[in-house]
mmCIF file with all atom_site columns, C-alpha atoms in Angstrom:
data_model
loop_
_atom_site.group_PDB
_atom_site.id
_atom_site.type_symbol
_atom_site.label_atom_id
_atom_site.label_alt_id
_atom_site.label_comp_id
_atom_site.label_asym_id
_atom_site.label_entity_id
_atom_site.label_seq_id
_atom_site.pdbx_PDB_ins_code
_atom_site.Cartn_x
_atom_site.Cartn_y
_atom_site.Cartn_z
_atom_site.occupancy
_atom_site.B_iso_or_equiv
_atom_site.pdbx_formal_charge
_atom_site.auth_seq_id
_atom_site.auth_comp_id
_atom_site.auth_asym_id
_atom_site.auth_atom_id
_atom_site.pdbx_PDB_model_num
ATOM 1   C CA . MET Q 1 1   ? -10.761 23.906 -10.374 1.00 45.00 ? 1   MET Q CA 1
ATOM 2   C CA . ASP Q 1 2   ? -11.794 25.006 -6.881  1.00 52.00 ? 2   ASP Q CA 1
ATOM 3   C CA . PRO Q 1 3   ? -8.998  24.800 -4.473  1.00 56.00 ? 3   PRO Q CA 1
ATOM 4   C CA . GLY Q 1 4   ? -10.571 22.040 -1.917  1.00 59.00 ? 4   GLY Q CA 1
ATOM 5   C CA . ARG Q 1 5   ? -12.198 19.953 -4.424  1.00 57.00 ? 5   ARG Q CA 1
ATOM 6   C CA . LYS Q 1 6   ? -14.855 17.815 -3.671  1.00 53.00 ? 6   LYS Q CA 1
ATOM 7   C CA . ALA Q 1 7   ? -15.547 14.012 -4.836  1.00 45.00 ? 7   ALA Q CA 1
ATOM 8   C CA . GLY Q 1 8   ? -18.169 14.535 -7.809  1.00 40.00 ? 8   GLY Q CA 1
ATOM 9   C CA . ARG Q 1 9   ? -18.916 18.237 -7.588  1.00 38.00 ? 9   ARG Q CA 1
ATOM 10  C CA . ASN Q 1 10  ? -17.090 21.759 -6.678  1.00 37.00 ? 10  ASN Q CA 1
ATOM 11  C CA . LYS Q 1 11  ? -17.623 23.799 -3.629  1.00 39.00 ? 11  LYS Q CA 1
ATOM 12  C CA . PRO Q 1 12  ? -16.236 27.192 -2.736  1.00 37.00 ? 12  PRO Q CA 1
ATOM 13  C CA . SER Q 1 13  ? -14.941 26.658 0.918   1.00 41.00 ? 13  SER Q CA 1
ATOM 14  C CA . ASP Q 1 14  ? -16.605 29.601 2.653   1.00 37.00 ? 14  ASP Q CA 1
ATOM 15  C CA . ILE Q 1 15  ? -13.534 29.887 5.773   1.00 38.00 ? 15  ILE Q CA 1
ATOM 16  C CA . LYS Q 1 16  ? -11.633 32.893 5.334   1.00 40.00 ? 16  LYS Q CA 1
ATOM 17  C CA . MET Q 1 17  ? -7.775  32.234 4.059   1.00 43.00 ? 17  MET Q CA 1
ATOM 18  C CA . ALA Q 1 18  ? -5.017  34.184 3.489   1.00 45.00 ? 18  ALA Q CA 1
ATOM 19  C CA . GLY Q 1 19  ? -5.298  34.068 -0.069  1.00 50.00 ? 19  GLY Q CA 1
ATOM 20  C CA . ILE Q 1 20  ? -6.220  32.117 -3.072  1.00 47.00 ? 20  ILE Q CA 1
ATOM 21  C CA . MET Q 1 21  ? -4.549  32.303 -6.362  1.00 50.00 ? 21  MET Q CA 1
ATOM 22  C CA . GLY Q 1 22  ? -6.103  29.911 -9.111  1.00 54.00 ? 22  GLY Q CA 1
ATOM 23  C CA . ASP Q 1 23  ? -6.564  26.578 -7.559  1.00 84.00 ? 23  ASP Q CA 1
ATOM 24  C CA . VAL Q 1 24  ? -3.599  27.474 -4.912  1.00 91.00 ? 24  VAL Q CA 1
ATOM 25  C CA . VAL Q 1 25  ? -4.741  28.647 -1.431  1.00 93.00 ? 25  VAL Q CA 1
ATOM 26  C CA . PHE Q 1 26  ? -2.166  30.267 0.793   1.00 93.00 ? 26  PHE Q CA 1
ATOM 27  C CA . PHE Q 1 27  ? -3.088  30.183 4.618   1.00 94.00 ? 27  PHE Q CA 1
ATOM 28  C CA . LYS Q 1 28  ? -1.430  32.322 7.077   1.00 92.00 ? 28  LYS Q CA 1
ATOM 29  C CA . ASN Q 1 29  ? -0.798  29.943 9.754   1.00 94.00 ? 29  ASN Q CA 1
ATOM 30  C CA . GLN Q 1 30  ? -1.424  26.596 10.736  1.00 95.00 ? 30  GLN Q CA 1
ATOM 31  C CA . GLU Q 1 31  ? -4.566  27.888 12.874  1.00 95.00 ? 31  GLU Q CA 1
ATOM 32  C CA . GLU Q 1 32  ? -6.222  29.036 9.484   1.00 95.00 ? 32  GLU Q CA 1
ATOM 33  C CA . PHE Q 1 33  ? -4.904  25.456 7.464   1.00 96.00 ? 33  PHE Q CA 1
ATOM 34  C CA . LYS Q 1 34  ? -6.886  23.352 11.254  1.00 96.00 ? 34  LYS Q CA 1
ATOM 35  C CA . ASP Q 1 35  ? -10.550 25.140 9.918   1.00 95.00 ? 35  ASP Q CA 1
ATOM 36  C CA . TRP Q 1 36  ? -9.955  24.185 6.128   1.00 96.00 ? 36  TRP Q CA 1
ATOM 37  C CA . LEU Q 1 37  ? -9.513  20.430 7.504   1.00 96.00 ? 37  LEU Q CA 1
ATOM 38  C CA . GLU Q 1 38  ? -12.380 20.586 10.062  1.00 94.00 ? 38  GLU Q CA 1
ATOM 39  C CA . GLU Q 1 39  ? -14.684 21.758 7.674   1.00 94.00 ? 39  GLU Q CA 1
ATOM 40  C CA . HIS Q 1 40  ? -13.456 19.792 4.615   1.00 94.00 ? 40  HIS Q CA 1
ATOM 41  C CA . HIS Q 1 41  ? -11.343 16.448 5.614   1.00 93.00 ? 41  HIS Q CA 1
ATOM 42  C CA . ALA Q 1 42  ? -14.355 14.255 4.871   1.00 90.00 ? 42  ALA Q CA 1
ATOM 43  C CA . GLU Q 1 43  ? -15.219 14.958 1.704   1.00 91.00 ? 43  GLU Q CA 1
ATOM 44  C CA . ALA Q 1 44  ? -12.481 17.387 -0.301  1.00 93.00 ? 44  ALA Q CA 1
ATOM 45  C CA . ILE Q 1 45  ? -10.508 15.082 -1.966  1.00 92.00 ? 45  ILE Q CA 1
ATOM 46  C CA . GLU Q 1 46  ? -7.359  17.443 -2.624  1.00 94.00 ? 46  GLU Q CA 1
ATOM 47  C CA . ILE Q 1 47  ? -6.603  20.641 -1.870  1.00 95.00 ? 47  ILE Q CA 1
ATOM 48  C CA . TRP Q 1 48  ? -3.298  22.689 -3.307  1.00 95.00 ? 48  TRP Q CA 1
ATOM 49  C CA . VAL Q 1 49  ? -2.058  24.849 -0.006  1.00 95.00 ? 49  VAL Q CA 1
ATOM 50  C CA . GLY Q 1 50  ? 0.567   27.798 -1.180  1.00 94.00 ? 50  GLY Q CA 1
ATOM 51  C CA . TYR Q 1 51  ? 3.847   28.585 0.601   1.00 94.00 ? 51  TYR Q CA 1
ATOM 52  C CA . PHE Q 1 52  ? 6.112   32.068 0.638   1.00 91.00 ? 52  PHE Q CA 1
ATOM 53  C CA . GLY Q 1 53  ? 9.295   32.397 1.229   1.00 84.00 ? 53  GLY Q CA 1
ATOM 54  C CA . ILE Q 1 54  ? 10.715  34.134 4.153   1.00 84.00 ? 54  ILE Q CA 1
ATOM 55  C CA . SER Q 1 55  ? 12.368  37.068 2.465   1.00 81.00 ? 55  SER Q CA 1
ATOM 56  C CA . THR Q 1 56  ? 8.894   37.732 1.124   1.00 83.00 ? 56  THR Q CA 1
ATOM 57  C CA . GLY Q 1 57  ? 7.899   39.088 4.456   1.00 80.00 ? 57  GLY Q CA 1
ATOM 58  C CA . ARG Q 1 58  ? 4.367   38.174 3.645   1.00 85.00 ? 58  ARG Q CA 1
ATOM 59  C CA . ALA Q 1 59  ? 2.703   35.429 6.553   1.00 81.00 ? 59  ALA Q CA 1
ATOM 60  C CA . SER Q 1 60  ? 2.338   32.461 5.439   1.00 86.00 ? 60  SER Q CA 1
ATOM 61  C CA . LEU Q 1 61  ? 2.231   28.423 6.893   1.00 90.00 ? 61  LEU Q CA 1
ATOM 62  C CA . THR Q 1 62  ? 5.631   26.974 6.855   1.00 90.00 ? 62  THR Q CA 1
ATOM 63  C CA . TRP Q 1 63  ? 5.417   23.176 5.214   1.00 92.00 ? 63  TRP Q CA 1
ATOM 64  C CA . SER Q 1 64  ? 6.312   21.112 8.501   1.00 93.00 ? 64  SER Q CA 1
ATOM 65  C CA . ALA Q 1 65  ? 3.049   23.357 10.307  1.00 95.00 ? 65  ALA Q CA 1
ATOM 66  C CA . SER Q 1 66  ? 1.377   22.095 7.222   1.00 96.00 ? 66  SER Q CA 1
ATOM 67  C CA . VAL Q 1 67  ? 2.508   17.990 7.455   1.00 96.00 ? 67  VAL Q CA 1
ATOM 68  C CA . ASP Q 1 68  ? 1.277   18.651 11.358  1.00 96.00 ? 68  ASP Q CA 1
ATOM 69  C CA . ALA Q 1 69  ? -2.030  19.593 10.531  1.00 97.00 ? 69  ALA Q CA 1
ATOM 70  C CA . ALA Q 1 70  ? -3.097  17.272 7.778   1.00 97.00 ? 70  ALA Q CA 1
ATOM 71  C CA . LEU Q 1 71  ? -1.318  14.372 10.138  1.00 96.00 ? 71  LEU Q CA 1
ATOM 72  C CA . CYS Q 1 72  ? -4.078  15.139 12.819  1.00 96.00 ? 72  CYS Q CA 1
ATOM 73  C CA . PHE Q 1 73  ? -7.070  15.194 10.358  1.00 96.00 ? 73  PHE Q CA 1
ATOM 74  C CA . GLY Q 1 74  ? -5.843  11.625 8.139   1.00 95.00 ? 74  GLY Q CA 1
ATOM 75  C CA . TRP Q 1 75  ? -4.461  13.664 5.483   1.00 96.00 ? 75  TRP Q CA 1
ATOM 76  C CA . ILE Q 1 76  ? -0.370  14.080 3.887   1.00 93.00 ? 76  ILE Q CA 1
ATOM 77  C CA . ASP Q 1 77  ? 1.603   15.778 1.318   1.00 93.00 ? 77  ASP Q CA 1
ATOM 78  C CA . GLY Q 1 78  ? 2.185   14.264 -1.816  1.00 89.00 ? 78  GLY Q CA 1
ATOM 79  C CA . ILE Q 1 79  ? 3.325   16.509 -4.832  1.00 89.00 ? 79  ILE Q CA 1
ATOM 80  C CA . ARG Q 1 80  ? 5.482   20.176 -5.053  1.00 90.00 ? 80  ARG Q CA 1
ATOM 81  C CA . LYS Q 1 81  ? 5.398   22.393 -7.852  1.00 90.00 ? 81  LYS Q CA 1
ATOM 82  C CA . THR Q 1 82  ? 7.280   25.903 -8.146  1.00 89.00 ? 82  THR Q CA 1
ATOM 83  C CA . ILE Q 1 83  ? 4.539   28.950 -8.629  1.00 89.00 ? 83  ILE Q CA 1
ATOM 84  C CA . ASP Q 1 84  ? 7.184   31.570 -8.866  1.00 88.00 ? 84  ASP Q CA 1
ATOM 85  C CA . LYS Q 1 85  ? 10.522  32.794 -7.292  1.00 87.00 ? 85  LYS Q CA 1
ATOM 86  C CA . GLN Q 1 86  ? 8.625   33.267 -4.327  1.00 89.00 ? 86  GLN Q CA 1
ATOM 87  C CA . SER Q 1 87  ? 6.453   31.351 -4.111  1.00 91.00 ? 87  SER Q CA 1
ATOM 88  C CA . TYR Q 1 88  ? 5.968   27.071 -4.320  1.00 92.00 ? 88  TYR Q CA 1
ATOM 89  C CA . LYS Q 1 89  ? 3.043   24.863 -3.688  1.00 93.00 ? 89  LYS Q CA 1
ATOM 90  C CA . ILE Q 1 90  ? 2.381   21.035 -1.932  1.00 93.00 ? 90  ILE Q CA 1
ATOM 91  C CA . ARG Q 1 91  ? -0.837  18.919 -2.860  1.00 94.00 ? 91  ARG Q CA 1
ATOM 92  C CA . PHE Q 1 92  ? -2.390  17.330 0.143   1.00 96.00 ? 92  PHE Q CA 1
ATOM 93  C CA . THR Q 1 93  ? -4.990  14.451 -0.332  1.00 95.00 ? 93  THR Q CA 1
ATOM 94  C CA . PRO Q 1 94  ? -6.553  12.441 2.410   1.00 95.00 ? 94  PRO Q CA 1
ATOM 95  C CA . ARG Q 1 95  ? -4.268  9.347  3.572   1.00 91.00 ? 95  ARG Q CA 1
ATOM 96  C CA . LYS Q 1 96  ? -4.255  6.151  2.827   1.00 84.00 ? 96  LYS Q CA 1
ATOM 97  C CA . VAL Q 1 97  ? -4.508  3.350  5.057   1.00 74.00 ? 97  VAL Q CA 1
ATOM 98  C CA . ASN Q 1 98  ? -2.580  0.770  3.337   1.00 75.00 ? 98  ASN Q CA 1
ATOM 99  C CA . SER Q 1 99  ? 0.422   3.952  2.184   1.00 80.00 ? 99  SER Q CA 1
ATOM 100 C CA . VAL Q 1 100 ? 3.549   3.839  3.215   1.00 79.00 ? 100 VAL Q CA 1
ATOM 101 C CA . TRP Q 1 101 ? 4.265   6.023  6.070   1.00 83.00 ? 101 TRP Q CA 1
ATOM 102 C CA . SER Q 1 102 ? 8.126   7.467  6.518   1.00 81.00 ? 102 SER Q CA 1
ATOM 103 C CA . ALA Q 1 103 ? 9.791   7.370  9.632   1.00 81.00 ? 103 ALA Q CA 1
ATOM 104 C CA . VAL Q 1 104 ? 9.701   11.712 10.033  1.00 85.00 ? 104 VAL Q CA 1
ATOM 105 C CA . ASN Q 1 105 ? 6.125   11.064 9.999   1.00 89.00 ? 105 ASN Q CA 1
ATOM 106 C CA . VAL Q 1 106 ? 5.510   8.248  12.521  1.00 89.00 ? 106 VAL Q CA 1
ATOM 107 C CA . LYS Q 1 107 ? 7.487   10.356 14.802  1.00 89.00 ? 107 LYS Q CA 1
ATOM 108 C CA . LYS Q 1 108 ? 5.562   13.491 14.690  1.00 93.00 ? 108 LYS Q CA 1
ATOM 109 C CA . VAL Q 1 109 ? 2.274   11.968 14.769  1.00 92.00 ? 109 VAL Q CA 1
ATOM 110 C CA . LYS Q 1 110 ? 3.729   10.107 18.364  1.00 91.00 ? 110 LYS Q CA 1
ATOM 111 C CA . ALA Q 1 111 ? 4.760   13.093 19.550  1.00 93.00 ? 111 ALA Q CA 1
ATOM 112 C CA . LEU Q 1 112 ? 1.251   15.022 18.205  1.00 93.00 ? 112 LEU Q CA 1
ATOM 113 C CA . ILE Q 1 113 ? -0.087  12.256 20.839  1.00 93.00 ? 113 ILE Q CA 1
ATOM 114 C CA . GLN Q 1 114 ? 1.904   13.249 22.996  1.00 89.00 ? 114 GLN Q CA 1
ATOM 115 C CA . LEU Q 1 115 ? 0.612   16.876 22.695  1.00 90.00 ? 115 LEU Q CA 1
ATOM 116 C CA . GLY Q 1 116 ? -3.192  15.549 22.488  1.00 90.00 ? 116 GLY Q CA 1
ATOM 117 C CA . LYS Q 1 117 ? -3.393  17.544 19.112  1.00 93.00 ? 117 LYS Q CA 1
ATOM 118 C CA . MET Q 1 118 ? -4.140  13.766 17.213  1.00 93.00 ? 118 MET Q CA 1
ATOM 119 C CA . ARG Q 1 119 ? -8.125  13.682 15.832  1.00 93.00 ? 119 ARG Q CA 1
ATOM 120 C CA . PRO Q 1 120 ? -10.111 11.041 15.809  1.00 90.00 ? 120 PRO Q CA 1
ATOM 121 C CA . GLU Q 1 121 ? -9.757  10.792 11.836  1.00 90.00 ? 121 GLU Q CA 1
ATOM 122 C CA . GLY Q 1 122 ? -6.015  10.684 11.972  1.00 92.00 ? 122 GLY Q CA 1
ATOM 123 C CA . MET Q 1 123 ? -6.075  8.152  14.430  1.00 91.00 ? 123 MET Q CA 1
ATOM 124 C CA . HIS Q 1 124 ? -7.680  6.177  12.635  1.00 89.00 ? 124 HIS Q CA 1
ATOM 125 C CA . VAL Q 1 125 ? -5.661  5.838  9.948   1.00 89.00 ? 125 VAL Q CA 1
ATOM 126 C CA . PHE Q 1 126 ? -2.352  5.839  12.139  1.00 89.00 ? 126 PHE Q CA 1
ATOM 127 C CA . ASN Q 1 127 ? -3.540  3.099  13.738  1.00 86.00 ? 127 ASN Q CA 1
ATOM 128 C CA . ASN Q 1 128 ? -4.793  0.708  11.065  1.00 84.00 ? 128 ASN Q CA 1
ATOM 129 C CA . ARG Q 1 129 ? -1.608  1.814  8.513   1.00 82.00 ? 129 ARG Q CA 1
ATOM 130 C CA . THR Q 1 130 ? -0.642  -1.445 7.351   1.00 73.00 ? 130 THR Q CA 1
ATOM 131 C CA . ASP Q 1 131 ? 3.351   -0.420 7.236   1.00 64.00 ? 131 ASP Q CA 1
ATOM 132 C CA . ALA Q 1 132 ? 3.103   -0.514 11.091  1.00 61.00 ? 132 ALA Q CA 1
ATOM 133 C CA . GLN Q 1 133 ? 7.205   0.116  11.479  1.00 53.00 ? 133 GLN Q CA 1
ATOM 134 C CA . GLY Q 1 134 ? 7.884   3.033  9.245   1.00 54.00 ? 134 GLY Q CA 1
ATOM 135 C CA . TYR Q 1 135 ? 11.148  3.534  7.735   1.00 52.00 ? 135 TYR Q CA 1
ATOM 136 C CA . SER Q 1 136 ? 14.068  3.810  10.113  1.00 48.00 ? 136 SER Q CA 1
ATOM 137 C CA . SER Q 1 137 ? 16.244  6.801  9.078   1.00 48.00 ? 137 SER Q CA 1
ATOM 138 C CA . GLU Q 1 138 ? 19.291  4.335  8.299   1.00 46.00 ? 138 GLU Q CA 1
ATOM 139 C CA . GLN Q 1 139 ? 17.127  3.692  5.220   1.00 50.00 ? 139 GLN Q CA 1
ATOM 140 C CA . ARG Q 1 140 ? 15.320  6.959  4.225   1.00 55.00 ? 140 ARG Q CA 1
ATOM 141 C CA . ASN Q 1 141 ? 18.450  8.540  4.252   1.00 65.00 ? 141 ASN Q CA 1
ATOM 142 C CA . VAL Q 1 142 ? 20.277  6.304  1.823   1.00 74.00 ? 142 VAL Q CA 1
ATOM 143 C CA . GLU Q 1 143 ? 22.065  7.963  -1.594  1.00 81.00 ? 143 GLU Q CA 1
ATOM 144 C CA . LEU Q 1 144 ? 21.422  7.234  -5.227  1.00 86.00 ? 144 LEU Q CA 1
ATOM 145 C CA . ALA Q 1 145 ? 23.762  5.701  -6.662  1.00 88.00 ? 145 ALA Q CA 1
ATOM 146 C CA . LYS Q 1 146 ? 25.594  8.561  -8.959  1.00 88.00 ? 146 LYS Q CA 1
ATOM 147 C CA . GLU Q 1 147 ? 25.152  5.907  -11.981 1.00 91.00 ? 147 GLU Q CA 1
ATOM 148 C CA . TYR Q 1 148 ? 21.690  5.534  -11.329 1.00 91.00 ? 148 TYR Q CA 1
ATOM 149 C CA . GLU Q 1 149 ? 21.164  9.820  -10.653 1.00 92.00 ? 149 GLU Q CA 1
ATOM 150 C CA . GLU Q 1 150 ? 22.889  10.032 -13.914 1.00 93.00 ? 150 GLU Q CA 1
ATOM 151 C CA . GLN Q 1 151 ? 20.090  7.524  -15.910 1.00 94.00 ? 151 GLN Q CA 1
ATOM 152 C CA . ILE Q 1 152 ? 17.491  9.510  -14.479 1.00 94.00 ? 152 ILE Q CA 1
ATOM 153 C CA . LYS Q 1 153 ? 18.616  13.217 -15.213 1.00 94.00 ? 153 LYS Q CA 1
ATOM 154 C CA . ALA Q 1 154 ? 19.113  11.470 -19.011 1.00 95.00 ? 154 ALA Q CA 1
ATOM 155 C CA . ASN Q 1 155 ? 15.701  11.764 -19.145 1.00 95.00 ? 155 ASN Q CA 1
ATOM 156 C CA . GLN Q 1 156 ? 14.913  15.530 -18.730 1.00 94.00 ? 156 GLN Q CA 1
ATOM 157 C CA . THR Q 1 157 ? 11.414  15.036 -18.358 1.00 94.00 ? 157 THR Q CA 1
ATOM 158 C CA . ALA Q 1 158 ? 11.463  12.501 -15.752 1.00 93.00 ? 158 ALA Q CA 1
ATOM 159 C CA . TRP Q 1 159 ? 13.735  14.724 -13.981 1.00 94.00 ? 159 TRP Q CA 1
ATOM 160 C CA . LEU Q 1 160 ? 11.884  17.437 -13.789 1.00 94.00 ? 160 LEU Q CA 1
ATOM 161 C CA . PHE Q 1 161 ? 9.069   15.603 -12.573 1.00 92.00 ? 161 PHE Q CA 1
ATOM 162 C CA . PHE Q 1 162 ? 10.952  13.493 -9.508  1.00 91.00 ? 162 PHE Q CA 1
ATOM 163 C CA . THR Q 1 163 ? 12.392  16.945 -8.586  1.00 90.00 ? 163 THR Q CA 1
ATOM 164 C CA . ASN Q 1 164 ? 9.667   18.594 -7.891  1.00 89.00 ? 164 ASN Q CA 1
ATOM 165 C CA . LEU Q 1 165 ? 8.070   16.141 -5.682  1.00 85.00 ? 165 LEU Q CA 1
ATOM 166 C CA . SER Q 1 166 ? 7.971   15.553 -2.176  1.00 82.00 ? 166 SER Q CA 1
ATOM 167 C CA . PRO Q 1 167 ? 11.799  15.063 -0.276  1.00 81.00 ? 167 PRO Q CA 1
ATOM 168 C CA . SER Q 1 168 ? 10.005  12.514 1.844   1.00 75.00 ? 168 SER Q CA 1
ATOM 169 C CA . TYR Q 1 169 ? 8.361   11.073 -1.739  1.00 79.00 ? 169 TYR Q CA 1
ATOM 170 C CA . LYS Q 1 170 ? 11.682  11.565 -2.994  1.00 84.00 ? 170 LYS Q CA 1
ATOM 171 C CA . ARG Q 1 171 ? 14.024  9.525  0.030   1.00 81.00 ? 171 ARG Q CA 1
ATOM 172 C CA . ASP Q 1 172 ? 11.070  6.630  -0.109  1.00 78.00 ? 172 ASP Q CA 1
ATOM 173 C CA . SER Q 1 173 ? 11.863  5.859  -3.757  1.00 83.00 ? 173 SER Q CA 1
ATOM 174 C CA . ILE Q 1 174 ? 15.602  6.322  -3.469  1.00 86.00 ? 174 ILE Q CA 1
ATOM 175 C CA . TRP Q 1 175 ? 15.135  3.926  -1.147  1.00 80.00 ? 175 TRP Q CA 1
ATOM 176 C CA . TRP Q 1 176 ? 13.004  1.575  -2.592  1.00 80.00 ? 176 TRP Q CA 1
ATOM 177 C CA . VAL Q 1 177 ? 15.480  1.755  -5.501  1.00 85.00 ? 177 VAL Q CA 1
ATOM 178 C CA . MET Q 1 178 ? 18.861  0.893  -3.777  1.00 82.00 ? 178 MET Q CA 1
ATOM 179 C CA . SER Q 1 179 ? 17.738  -1.140 -1.361  1.00 75.00 ? 179 SER Q CA 1
ATOM 180 C CA . ALA Q 1 180 ? 17.369  -4.344 -3.454  1.00 76.00 ? 180 ALA Q CA 1
ATOM 181 C CA . LYS Q 1 181 ? 20.052  -7.040 -3.113  1.00 75.00 ? 181 LYS Q CA 1
ATOM 182 C CA . LYS Q 1 182 ? 20.370  -7.465 -6.803  1.00 82.00 ? 182 LYS Q CA 1
ATOM 183 C CA . GLU Q 1 183 ? 21.492  -5.170 -9.459  1.00 86.00 ? 183 GLU Q CA 1
ATOM 184 C CA . GLU Q 1 184 ? 19.263  -6.224 -12.133 1.00 87.00 ? 184 GLU Q CA 1
ATOM 185 C CA . THR Q 1 185 ? 16.544  -5.277 -9.365  1.00 86.00 ? 185 THR Q CA 1
ATOM 186 C CA . ARG Q 1 186 ? 17.742  -2.215 -8.396  1.00 86.00 ? 186 ARG Q CA 1
ATOM 187 C CA . LEU Q 1 187 ? 18.052  -1.244 -12.580 1.00 91.00 ? 187 LEU Q CA 1
ATOM 188 C CA . ARG Q 1 188 ? 14.296  -2.802 -13.349 1.00 90.00 ? 188 ARG Q CA 1
ATOM 189 C CA . ARG Q 1 189 ? 13.447  -0.556 -10.266 1.00 88.00 ? 189 ARG Q CA 1
ATOM 190 C CA . LEU Q 1 190 ? 15.193  2.462  -11.390 1.00 92.00 ? 190 LEU Q CA 1
ATOM 191 C CA . GLY Q 1 191 ? 13.906  2.001  -15.117 1.00 91.00 ? 191 GLY Q CA 1
ATOM 192 C CA . MET Q 1 192 ? 10.060  1.401  -13.614 1.00 90.00 ? 192 MET Q CA 1
ATOM 193 C CA . LEU Q 1 193 ? 10.706  5.119  -11.537 1.00 90.00 ? 193 LEU Q CA 1
ATOM 194 C CA . ILE Q 1 194 ? 11.904  6.502  -14.673 1.00 93.00 ? 194 ILE Q CA 1
ATOM 195 C CA . ALA Q 1 195 ? 9.253   5.158  -16.273 1.00 91.00 ? 195 ALA Q CA 1
ATOM 196 C CA . SER Q 1 196 ? 6.619   6.622  -14.465 1.00 88.00 ? 196 SER Q CA 1
ATOM 197 C CA . SER Q 1 197 ? 7.982   10.089 -14.059 1.00 91.00 ? 197 SER Q CA 1
ATOM 198 C CA . GLU Q 1 198 ? 8.205   10.698 -17.222 1.00 91.00 ? 198 GLU Q CA 1
ATOM 199 C CA . GLU Q 1 199 ? 4.913   10.247 -17.898 1.00 89.00 ? 199 GLU Q CA 1
ATOM 200 C CA . GLY Q 1 200 ? 3.569   12.650 -14.385 1.00 87.00 ? 200 GLY Q CA 1
ATOM 201 C CA . LEU Q 1 201 ? 3.095   9.577  -12.288 1.00 82.00 ? 201 LEU Q CA 1
ATOM 202 C CA . LYS Q 1 202 ? 3.550   9.383  -8.850  1.00 75.00 ? 202 LYS Q CA 1
ATOM 203 C CA . PHE Q 1 203 ? 5.066   5.333  -7.532  1.00 66.00 ? 203 PHE Q CA 1
ATOM 204 C CA . GLN Q 1 204 ? 3.911   4.152  -4.846  1.00 57.00 ? 204 GLN Q CA 1
ATOM 205 C CA . HIS Q 1 205 ? 5.988   1.413  -3.430  1.00 50.00 ? 205 HIS Q CA 1
ATOM 206 C CA . CYS Q 1 206 ? 5.413   -0.704 -0.914  1.00 40.00 ? 206 CYS Q CA 1
ATOM 207 C CA . LYS Q 1 207 ? 6.927   -4.037 0.187   1.00 37.00 ? 207 LYS Q CA 1
ATOM 208 C CA . LYS Q 1 208 ? 4.981   -6.944 -0.896  1.00 35.00 ? 208 LYS Q CA 1
ATOM 209 C CA . TYR Q 1 209 ? 3.178   -4.831 -4.349  1.00 33.00 ? 209 TYR Q CA 1
ATOM 210 C CA . TYR Q 1 210 ? 3.382   -1.855 -6.101  1.00 41.00 ? 210 TYR Q CA 1
ATOM 211 C CA . ARG Q 1 211 ? 1.315   0.660  -7.346  1.00 41.00 ? 211 ARG Q CA 1
ATOM 212 C CA . ILE Q 1 212 ? 1.184   3.630  -9.920  1.00 39.00 ? 212 ILE Q CA 1
ATOM 213 C CA . ARG Q 1 213 ? -1.347  6.421  -9.213  1.00 39.00 ? 213 ARG Q CA 1
ATOM 214 C CA . LYS Q 1 214 ? -1.892  9.224  -11.622 1.00 36.00 ? 214 LYS Q CA 1
ATOM 215 C CA . TYR Q 1 215 ? -1.062  12.986 -10.019 1.00 35.00 ? 215 TYR Q CA 1
ATOM 216 C CA . LYS Q 1 216 ? -2.859  15.590 -12.458 1.00 30.00 ? 216 LYS Q CA 1
#
């Protein structure tokens, strides 16, 4: 699979980048990633971005800088996977208007607006989001009850998938489970989260409806 996959067809990128390992692109800095987004954000449906650990001494884009660049063009980070002991990768995709925004990303966009870095594409997604308020820090920082965590850990397949997802997704998932007022509702949501994780599915949870989306 090409690093930047387009809907309906694959086309190799002609942007000069830090390096490509399989389906992963290692950008040396934020500017290289922004160059890729500039050319491909409107057509590509995904890209796996690679990151080297600080101990490697290799030039590498940071997670925070990559998210800033993605937000500018209306994209967002998603599932995270380990490559080896020195590197990992994160999947970036165009953000859907009806996706849930974390407080961290809302804050990032507001800062990017002040700096004049947001692109029209990114502003369109941000201004038309259905979750206009985003999550508060109190909501996002809630901890998963110990007995619930033990239930997820009991399913090794689900636990491995869940722990490899992005921090923002895990925070939102935990808040979604714990925010229910009734114990029976919390357990039902936990069961749905475990079931989807076991099947390698990322669970998109919103206030009024729930959707499951598969990540290959």
